[in-house]
């Protein structure tokens, strides 16, 4: 439907945002539980740490609004923390996290202003009184409100009406709640009063205006706010941190400015200390460091701050004080971590670093460092007039890396292409900035780490793991079944074969497990072997000539299906004997069998599912009606396997068919009735279902042409493939080295695997880069890609990288203002290695590239790279531009042909009919090939702004500029002229676009809007049929632009700036979609509805969801999606459905 006159799209998130804007920590779900809540701009997520130092995501939710500020507070005498959020809804929202329900509960939501992000509407700054008595919410300019927090008679949280603390002509830079013990709550605000600047026409007042700290006191007795005091601070002051008060410290605030940290308080002289500086090459050491984020760690009779500079170095800040008198501020270099937007020091001994770009880190403290710096390298700095300590960064001494959360933020470019030698579709993304840059390959599926691979004496058919005791923490045996034999391996420091387990080794195994507390049971084709804890063995043999065909068991039950169609049910009695309880004869030839999980507090499973022919029956195992059929379901074909899965308070029965279709039915936990059947094709061959344990809960594996895993994640059922080769059988695996893994058999090998992270939909493979990647192209017919990288304030030399001091953490040597480091890299994507790498000299920066062919050189492909020397971004200029022409030599790489100088920045390139289209500033040019340089053939000077991208289809050229959306251009060969014949009516700061058809373009802009512009089909046909082109050339333009206008048929606000947009399908034969990637790392897709009935259904569903489940922070959903332009689908007033 992408090419039809009316377009209906459905939005789905393929991968949630990875970037973090703000992180706070506290005990949100229960006392003394350390949890982290992060804001991702338009969503909230809760993390906690497990016993092994890994971050576990507990809950994620979209808020359908923009989160501006985030803070926490705890009421006096309370033991749980609340979350308070400021957003663009014009409301302040207090949330409580309930872990049992895995959701945020809205406690209070108070309206104070208009919706939208406005500079005079509060929400941008938020701080709470350390004792949990009040909260201040502030706008960037003028307005501030203070709310009093209290309890009612039922001990429920209450919030007062807002108390005004406005001050006109005032810009706020930061706010913080001061620790004043139990005196009247006091807030410190870093402000600048510009009232005199507005009245001064000379500009002298602007140069001399001072920043101030204003103290606002809330009088709890009189219930109003007063300005208590005002203190002048450094003009470069930009951040405040509250110092513990009362019995924990002297109170007051730390004021961070360029190169300086000062302690300030009312009726106290300022005490300042210079920030130590990193020893760097050239003038970089002279630039004063700036604090970008920080955190306070407080214990009994001790506290310190960890403040991070703009190069990533952590500074430990402590105070020398006696009573409330501070005599000295001490600053010492602590360690270096990636530059962060927030850091959190957890009481459990971890440091969480929410990185500004790329992956986030969790560090474990090894020590708390030194309080003072070594002054042997100190020297006087002129701008401060004092002695400043200098230091060199070193490998980590006080912290060690415990875990890492992958983040794509920011994605600068993305393409959909074949990866891994054409074996599948994947997304290639350019991510990160500077030394933390990478190119990442994203494929559908969960990531797998291969822990070990061992050869087997034959091809195994099945595998299990067994614990010999109910009290055992890890598995004791791996049982591998072959045709006519069984192999038992013990799990310890080494995995080795054992023969004294008591299990029968001379026959294949159908099922094996623990029975009771410390016994083993093995089911084989000829019967059951029961191995008691004292190594006594009880064997039950199949009657007559019957054999066991299928088996399922729990710790107290065993069910057998015999070849004659009989079903036998055994239970464990109080003496530890396995006794036959019930028998059903003549049920039919059974294809599959499964017992339901045993509920907590019960001793036996309640239901059993049996597949006979094309019918699945649910039998009761209740003692009152044992083996009675309580439900049945007909199938289109015979079932091959069955499996139960409890998730989210419900019970599901999964049925695997021979055609590769997986059926999910909801089973009533009381009556056993089946309902809500859903189907999904997951493979090209029959499905084998196996039970697993993941994240401490029941899960299952579906084995087909791909291996899929179904599990419960955040109270929702997830089904995703593994990014791994297909396997024949799997089982859960637990050992000291791999607490939660999977053991699998494939071919003649036994493999121990570990799932990287649950909840992952797209598996990432990352390859590091040296500088910020600007663009890339795939070289057709090979596995090579060409990447251009460029960074300002960088040195164009080899970037050193060691294991002890990785450049992704410690950064690279800055080059200074106006200096560029840039490279052209050719990489083999399948092997993940760099084939060629060229550093650009003469302060050049690569800005664009494309693959092109030239008419005078048939049969050859060329890589064209646009570069600029001495480039200045604002105002945009350069000393000279260049076009590099490289010949592509297949899989061997590229070689230089020649270099062409031009008079501007070549910001966009595209191949066009054996020639090259180049956007040079506001000019669009055509270049032809030459022996020594490219030859300019045609030029158009009538584009209003900088050209950012060029696309070609047939005779039509689609040009996007930086602020006016699209221009449609046609080349008139007879006049050798490029003629603009259509453009857009609305200004759009387009960041990426893709062609949907000949007349339609999908695009995203820097304000987070997705839109589709279209030229009328009838008009387009008339223009193409004009043989002379006179109609395009001579008609007058409208609205100071082209004579014809494109219409916007889609408008939709995504809430996140997107820099990448592609069209395609993620799997062979799948429906096409429009895929987007945002600066926060979100991967989303716009999927076209195939029928009008589907669209109407989802439209109605959206309407009911708006009413029954409004956005968490109070933003109107329709208004949010229409933040810049009214949400629109072609000629329809009702909005599209976006989840």
PDB file of N, CA and C in Angstrom, residues 127 136 138 142 144 146 165-178 185-194 210-218 225-233 237 240 253 255 264-266:
ATOM      1  N   UNK A 127      13.524  19.543  41.856  1.00  0.00           N
ATOM      2  CA  UNK A 127      14.338  19.132  42.993  1.00  0.00           C
ATOM      3  C   UNK A 127      13.451  18.966  44.213  1.00  0.00           C
ATOM      4  N   UNK A 136      10.294  21.534  44.528  1.00  0.00           N
ATOM      5  CA  UNK A 136      10.287  22.746  43.711  1.00  0.00           C
ATOM      6  C   UNK A 136      10.409  22.347  42.253  1.00  0.00           C
ATOM      7  N   UNK A 138      10.630  24.135  38.390  1.00  0.00           N
ATOM      8  CA  UNK A 138      10.978  25.439  37.842  1.00  0.00           C
ATOM      9  C   UNK A 138      10.985  25.406  36.323  1.00  0.00           C
ATOM     10  N   UNK A 142      11.473  32.623  34.625  1.00  0.00           N
ATOM     11  CA  UNK A 142      10.439  33.278  35.419  1.00  0.00           C
ATOM     12  C   UNK A 142       9.768  32.388  36.459  1.00  0.00           C
ATOM     13  N   UNK A 144       8.336  29.506  39.048  1.00  0.00           N
ATOM     14  CA  UNK A 144       8.691  28.405  39.944  1.00  0.00           C
ATOM     15  C   UNK A 144       7.498  28.129  40.845  1.00  0.00           C
ATOM     16  N   UNK A 146       6.311  25.654  44.321  1.00  0.00           N
ATOM     17  CA  UNK A 146       6.713  24.793  45.430  1.00  0.00           C
ATOM     18  C   UNK A 146       5.471  24.062  45.924  1.00  0.00           C
ATOM     19  N   UNK A 165       6.767  31.047  43.419  1.00  0.00           N
ATOM     20  CA  UNK A 165       8.067  31.648  43.730  1.00  0.00           C
ATOM     21  C   UNK A 165       8.606  32.295  42.467  1.00  0.00           C
ATOM     22  N   UNK A 166       7.747  32.998  41.735  1.00  0.00           N
ATOM     23  CA  UNK A 166       8.124  33.555  40.438  1.00  0.00           C
ATOM     24  C   UNK A 166       9.031  34.773  40.608  1.00  0.00           C
ATOM     25  N   UNK A 167       9.835  34.977  39.571  1.00  0.00           N
ATOM     26  CA  UNK A 167      10.642  36.194  39.493  1.00  0.00           C
ATOM     27  C   UNK A 167      10.853  36.496  38.020  1.00  0.00           C
ATOM     28  N   UNK A 168      10.344  37.624  37.583  1.00  0.00           N
ATOM     29  CA  UNK A 168      10.406  37.978  36.169  1.00  0.00           C
ATOM     30  C   UNK A 168      11.832  38.340  35.749  1.00  0.00           C
ATOM     31  N   UNK A 169      12.089  38.280  34.453  1.00  0.00           N
ATOM     32  CA  UNK A 169      13.389  38.606  33.870  1.00  0.00           C
ATOM     33  C   UNK A 169      14.520  37.790  34.499  1.00  0.00           C
ATOM     34  N   UNK A 170      14.228  36.533  34.781  1.00  0.00           N
ATOM     35  CA  UNK A 170      15.220  35.675  35.419  1.00  0.00           C
ATOM     36  C   UNK A 170      15.320  34.355  34.664  1.00  0.00           C
ATOM     37  N   UNK A 171      16.539  33.970  34.330  1.00  0.00           N
ATOM     38  CA  UNK A 171      16.804  32.686  33.687  1.00  0.00           C
ATOM     39  C   UNK A 171      17.406  31.751  34.727  1.00  0.00           C
ATOM     40  N   UNK A 172      16.868  30.548  34.813  1.00  0.00           N
ATOM     41  CA  UNK A 172      17.326  29.552  35.778  1.00  0.00           C
ATOM     42  C   UNK A 172      18.248  28.552  35.088  1.00  0.00           C
ATOM     43  N   UNK A 173      19.386  28.248  35.733  1.00  0.00           N
ATOM     44  CA  UNK A 173      20.350  27.300  35.186  1.00  0.00           C
ATOM     45  C   UNK A 173      20.372  25.978  35.947  1.00  0.00           C
ATOM     46  N   UNK A 174      20.039  26.013  37.227  1.00  0.00           N
ATOM     47  CA  UNK A 174      20.006  24.780  38.007  1.00  0.00           C
ATOM     48  C   UNK A 174      19.283  25.065  39.313  1.00  0.00           C
ATOM     49  N   UNK A 175      18.697  24.017  39.888  1.00  0.00           N
ATOM     50  CA  UNK A 175      18.043  24.128  41.193  1.00  0.00           C
ATOM     51  C   UNK A 175      18.430  22.919  42.022  1.00  0.00           C
ATOM     52  N   UNK A 176      18.460  23.082  43.338  1.00  0.00           N
ATOM     53  CA  UNK A 176      18.820  21.986  44.227  1.00  0.00           C
ATOM     54  C   UNK A 176      18.152  22.218  45.574  1.00  0.00           C
ATOM     55  N   UNK A 177      17.709  21.121  46.205  1.00  0.00           N
ATOM     56  CA  UNK A 177      17.143  21.203  47.548  1.00  0.00           C
ATOM     57  C   UNK A 177      18.230  21.100  48.592  1.00  0.00           C
ATOM     58  N   UNK A 178      18.326  22.093  49.473  1.00  0.00           N
ATOM     59  CA  UNK A 178      19.386  22.126  50.478  1.00  0.00           C
ATOM     60  C   UNK A 178      19.015  21.279  51.689  1.00  0.00           C
ATOM     61  N   UNK A 185      12.116  24.069  54.822  1.00  0.00           N
ATOM     62  CA  UNK A 185      12.789  23.651  53.578  1.00  0.00           C
ATOM     63  C   UNK A 185      13.330  24.850  52.813  1.00  0.00           C
ATOM     64  N   UNK A 186      14.524  24.662  52.238  1.00  0.00           N
ATOM     65  CA  UNK A 186      15.188  25.742  51.517  1.00  0.00           C
ATOM     66  C   UNK A 186      15.719  25.189  50.195  1.00  0.00           C
ATOM     67  N   UNK A 187      15.568  25.972  49.123  1.00  0.00           N
ATOM     68  CA  UNK A 187      16.020  25.571  47.795  1.00  0.00           C
ATOM     69  C   UNK A 187      16.986  26.628  47.260  1.00  0.00           C
ATOM     70  N   UNK A 188      18.071  26.154  46.659  1.00  0.00           N
ATOM     71  CA  UNK A 188      19.050  27.049  46.040  1.00  0.00           C
ATOM     72  C   UNK A 188      18.886  26.993  44.526  1.00  0.00           C
ATOM     73  N   UNK A 189      18.797  28.177  43.901  1.00  0.00           N
ATOM     74  CA  UNK A 189      18.595  28.270  42.456  1.00  0.00           C
ATOM     75  C   UNK A 189      19.704  29.118  41.842  1.00  0.00           C
ATOM     76  N   UNK A 190      20.319  28.604  40.805  1.00  0.00           N
ATOM     77  CA  UNK A 190      21.339  29.332  40.066  1.00  0.00           C
ATOM     78  C   UNK A 190      20.642  30.141  38.987  1.00  0.00           C
ATOM     79  N   UNK A 191      20.695  31.472  39.104  1.00  0.00           N
ATOM     80  CA  UNK A 191      19.875  32.327  38.244  1.00  0.00           C
ATOM     81  C   UNK A 191      20.712  33.450  37.640  1.00  0.00           C
ATOM     82  N   UNK A 192      20.131  34.071  36.623  1.00  0.00           N
ATOM     83  CA  UNK A 192      20.705  35.265  36.006  1.00  0.00           C
ATOM     84  C   UNK A 192      19.575  36.249  35.748  1.00  0.00           C
ATOM     85  N   UNK A 193      19.688  37.428  36.307  1.00  0.00           N
ATOM     86  CA  UNK A 193      18.683  38.488  36.148  1.00  0.00           C
ATOM     87  C   UNK A 193      19.078  39.365  34.956  1.00  0.00           C
ATOM     88  N   UNK A 194      18.236  39.359  33.911  1.00  0.00           N
ATOM     89  CA  UNK A 194      18.564  40.110  32.691  1.00  0.00           C
ATOM     90  C   UNK A 194      17.679  41.353  32.520  1.00  0.00           C
ATOM     91  N   UNK A 210      25.801  39.521  36.303  1.00  0.00           N
ATOM     92  CA  UNK A 210      26.318  38.474  37.165  1.00  0.00           C
ATOM     93  C   UNK A 210      25.295  37.359  37.342  1.00  0.00           C
ATOM     94  N   UNK A 211      25.812  36.140  37.536  1.00  0.00           N
ATOM     95  CA  UNK A 211      24.958  35.042  37.964  1.00  0.00           C
ATOM     96  C   UNK A 211      24.867  35.063  39.478  1.00  0.00           C
ATOM     97  N   UNK A 212      23.760  34.535  39.985  1.00  0.00           N
ATOM     98  CA  UNK A 212      23.526  34.559  41.423  1.00  0.00           C
ATOM     99  C   UNK A 212      22.946  33.233  41.889  1.00  0.00           C
ATOM    100  N   UNK A 213      23.194  32.919  43.143  1.00  0.00           N
ATOM    101  CA  UNK A 213      22.463  31.843  43.818  1.00  0.00           C
ATOM    102  C   UNK A 213      21.402  32.503  44.684  1.00  0.00           C
ATOM    103  N   UNK A 214      20.156  32.177  44.419  1.00  0.00           N
ATOM    104  CA  UNK A 214      19.044  32.704  45.204  1.00  0.00           C
ATOM    105  C   UNK A 214      18.483  31.590  46.061  1.00  0.00           C
ATOM    106  N   UNK A 215      18.334  31.857  47.348  1.00  0.00           N
ATOM    107  CA  UNK A 215      17.816  30.872  48.293  1.00  0.00           C
ATOM    108  C   UNK A 215      16.338  31.147  48.527  1.00  0.00           C
ATOM    109  N   UNK A 216      15.506  30.152  48.224  1.00  0.00           N
ATOM    110  CA  UNK A 216      14.062  30.253  48.433  1.00  0.00           C
ATOM    111  C   UNK A 216      13.701  29.382  49.632  1.00  0.00           C
ATOM    112  N   UNK A 217      13.072  30.007  50.634  1.00  0.00           N
ATOM    113  CA  UNK A 217      12.692  29.292  51.849  1.00  0.00           C
ATOM    114  C   UNK A 217      11.181  29.118  51.902  1.00  0.00           C
ATOM    115  N   UNK A 218      10.763  27.896  52.186  1.00  0.00           N
ATOM    116  CA  UNK A 218       9.342  27.603  52.358  1.00  0.00           C
ATOM    117  C   UNK A 218       9.012  27.678  53.843  1.00  0.00           C
ATOM    118  N   UNK A 225       6.376  31.143  50.232  1.00  0.00           N
ATOM    119  CA  UNK A 225       7.790  31.049  49.860  1.00  0.00           C
ATOM    120  C   UNK A 225       8.380  32.448  49.824  1.00  0.00           C
ATOM    121  N   UNK A 226       9.568  32.595  50.407  1.00  0.00           N
ATOM    122  CA  UNK A 226      10.256  33.890  50.411  1.00  0.00           C
ATOM    123  C   UNK A 226      11.666  33.700  49.885  1.00  0.00           C
ATOM    124  N   UNK A 227      12.201  34.764  49.281  1.00  0.00           N
ATOM    125  CA  UNK A 227      13.599  34.763  48.866  1.00  0.00           C
ATOM    126  C   UNK A 227      14.442  35.159  50.075  1.00  0.00           C
ATOM    127  N   UNK A 228      15.212  34.205  50.567  1.00  0.00           N
ATOM    128  CA  UNK A 228      15.921  34.397  51.831  1.00  0.00           C
ATOM    129  C   UNK A 228      17.215  35.156  51.650  1.00  0.00           C
ATOM    130  N   UNK A 229      17.969  34.836  50.576  1.00  0.00           N
ATOM    131  CA  UNK A 229      19.269  35.479  50.372  1.00  0.00           C
ATOM    132  C   UNK A 229      19.680  35.313  48.921  1.00  0.00           C
ATOM    133  N   UNK A 230      20.626  36.166  48.496  1.00  0.00           N
ATOM    134  CA  UNK A 230      21.178  36.099  47.144  1.00  0.00           C
ATOM    135  C   UNK A 230      22.682  36.287  47.231  1.00  0.00           C
ATOM    136  N   UNK A 231      23.436  35.372  46.597  1.00  0.00           N
ATOM    137  CA  UNK A 231      24.888  35.435  46.601  1.00  0.00           C
ATOM    138  C   UNK A 231      25.400  35.437  45.170  1.00  0.00           C
ATOM    139  N   UNK A 232      26.375  36.273  44.884  1.00  0.00           N
ATOM    140  CA  UNK A 232      26.969  36.335  43.546  1.00  0.00           C
ATOM    141  C   UNK A 232      27.939  35.181  43.363  1.00  0.00           C
ATOM    142  N   UNK A 233      27.983  34.631  42.136  1.00  0.00           N
ATOM    143  CA  UNK A 233      28.869  33.514  41.813  1.00  0.00           C
ATOM    144  C   UNK A 233      29.590  33.816  40.512  1.00  0.00           C
ATOM    145  N   UNK A 237      29.458  29.683  36.237  1.00  0.00           N
ATOM    146  CA  UNK A 237      28.806  28.687  37.088  1.00  0.00           C
ATOM    147  C   UNK A 237      27.638  28.050  36.338  1.00  0.00           C
ATOM    148  N   UNK A 240      24.844  22.989  40.503  1.00  0.00           N
ATOM    149  CA  UNK A 240      24.834  23.029  41.959  1.00  0.00           C
ATOM    150  C   UNK A 240      24.686  21.613  42.500  1.00  0.00           C
ATOM    151  N   UNK A 253      25.985  24.403  49.510  1.00  0.00           N
ATOM    152  CA  UNK A 253      26.020  23.843  48.161  1.00  0.00           C
ATOM    153  C   UNK A 253      27.434  23.934  47.598  1.00  0.00           C
ATOM    154  N   UNK A 255      29.252  24.816  44.105  1.00  0.00           N
ATOM    155  CA  UNK A 255      28.997  25.532  42.860  1.00  0.00           C
ATOM    156  C   UNK A 255      30.096  25.164  41.874  1.00  0.00           C
ATOM    157  N   UNK A 264      29.601  27.168  49.034  1.00  0.00           N
ATOM    158  CA  UNK A 264      28.912  28.404  49.400  1.00  0.00           C
ATOM    159  C   UNK A 264      27.750  28.080  50.313  1.00  0.00           C
ATOM    160  N   UNK A 265      27.505  29.006  51.228  1.00  0.00           N
ATOM    161  CA  UNK A 265      26.355  28.888  52.115  1.00  0.00           C
ATOM    162  C   UNK A 265      26.019  30.273  52.642  1.00  0.00           C
ATOM    163  N   UNK A 266      24.825  30.413  53.147  1.00  0.00           N
ATOM    164  CA  UNK A 266      24.416  31.691  53.737  1.00  0.00           C
ATOM    165  C   UNK A 266      25.262  31.951  54.976  1.00  0.00           C
TER     166      UNK A 266
END
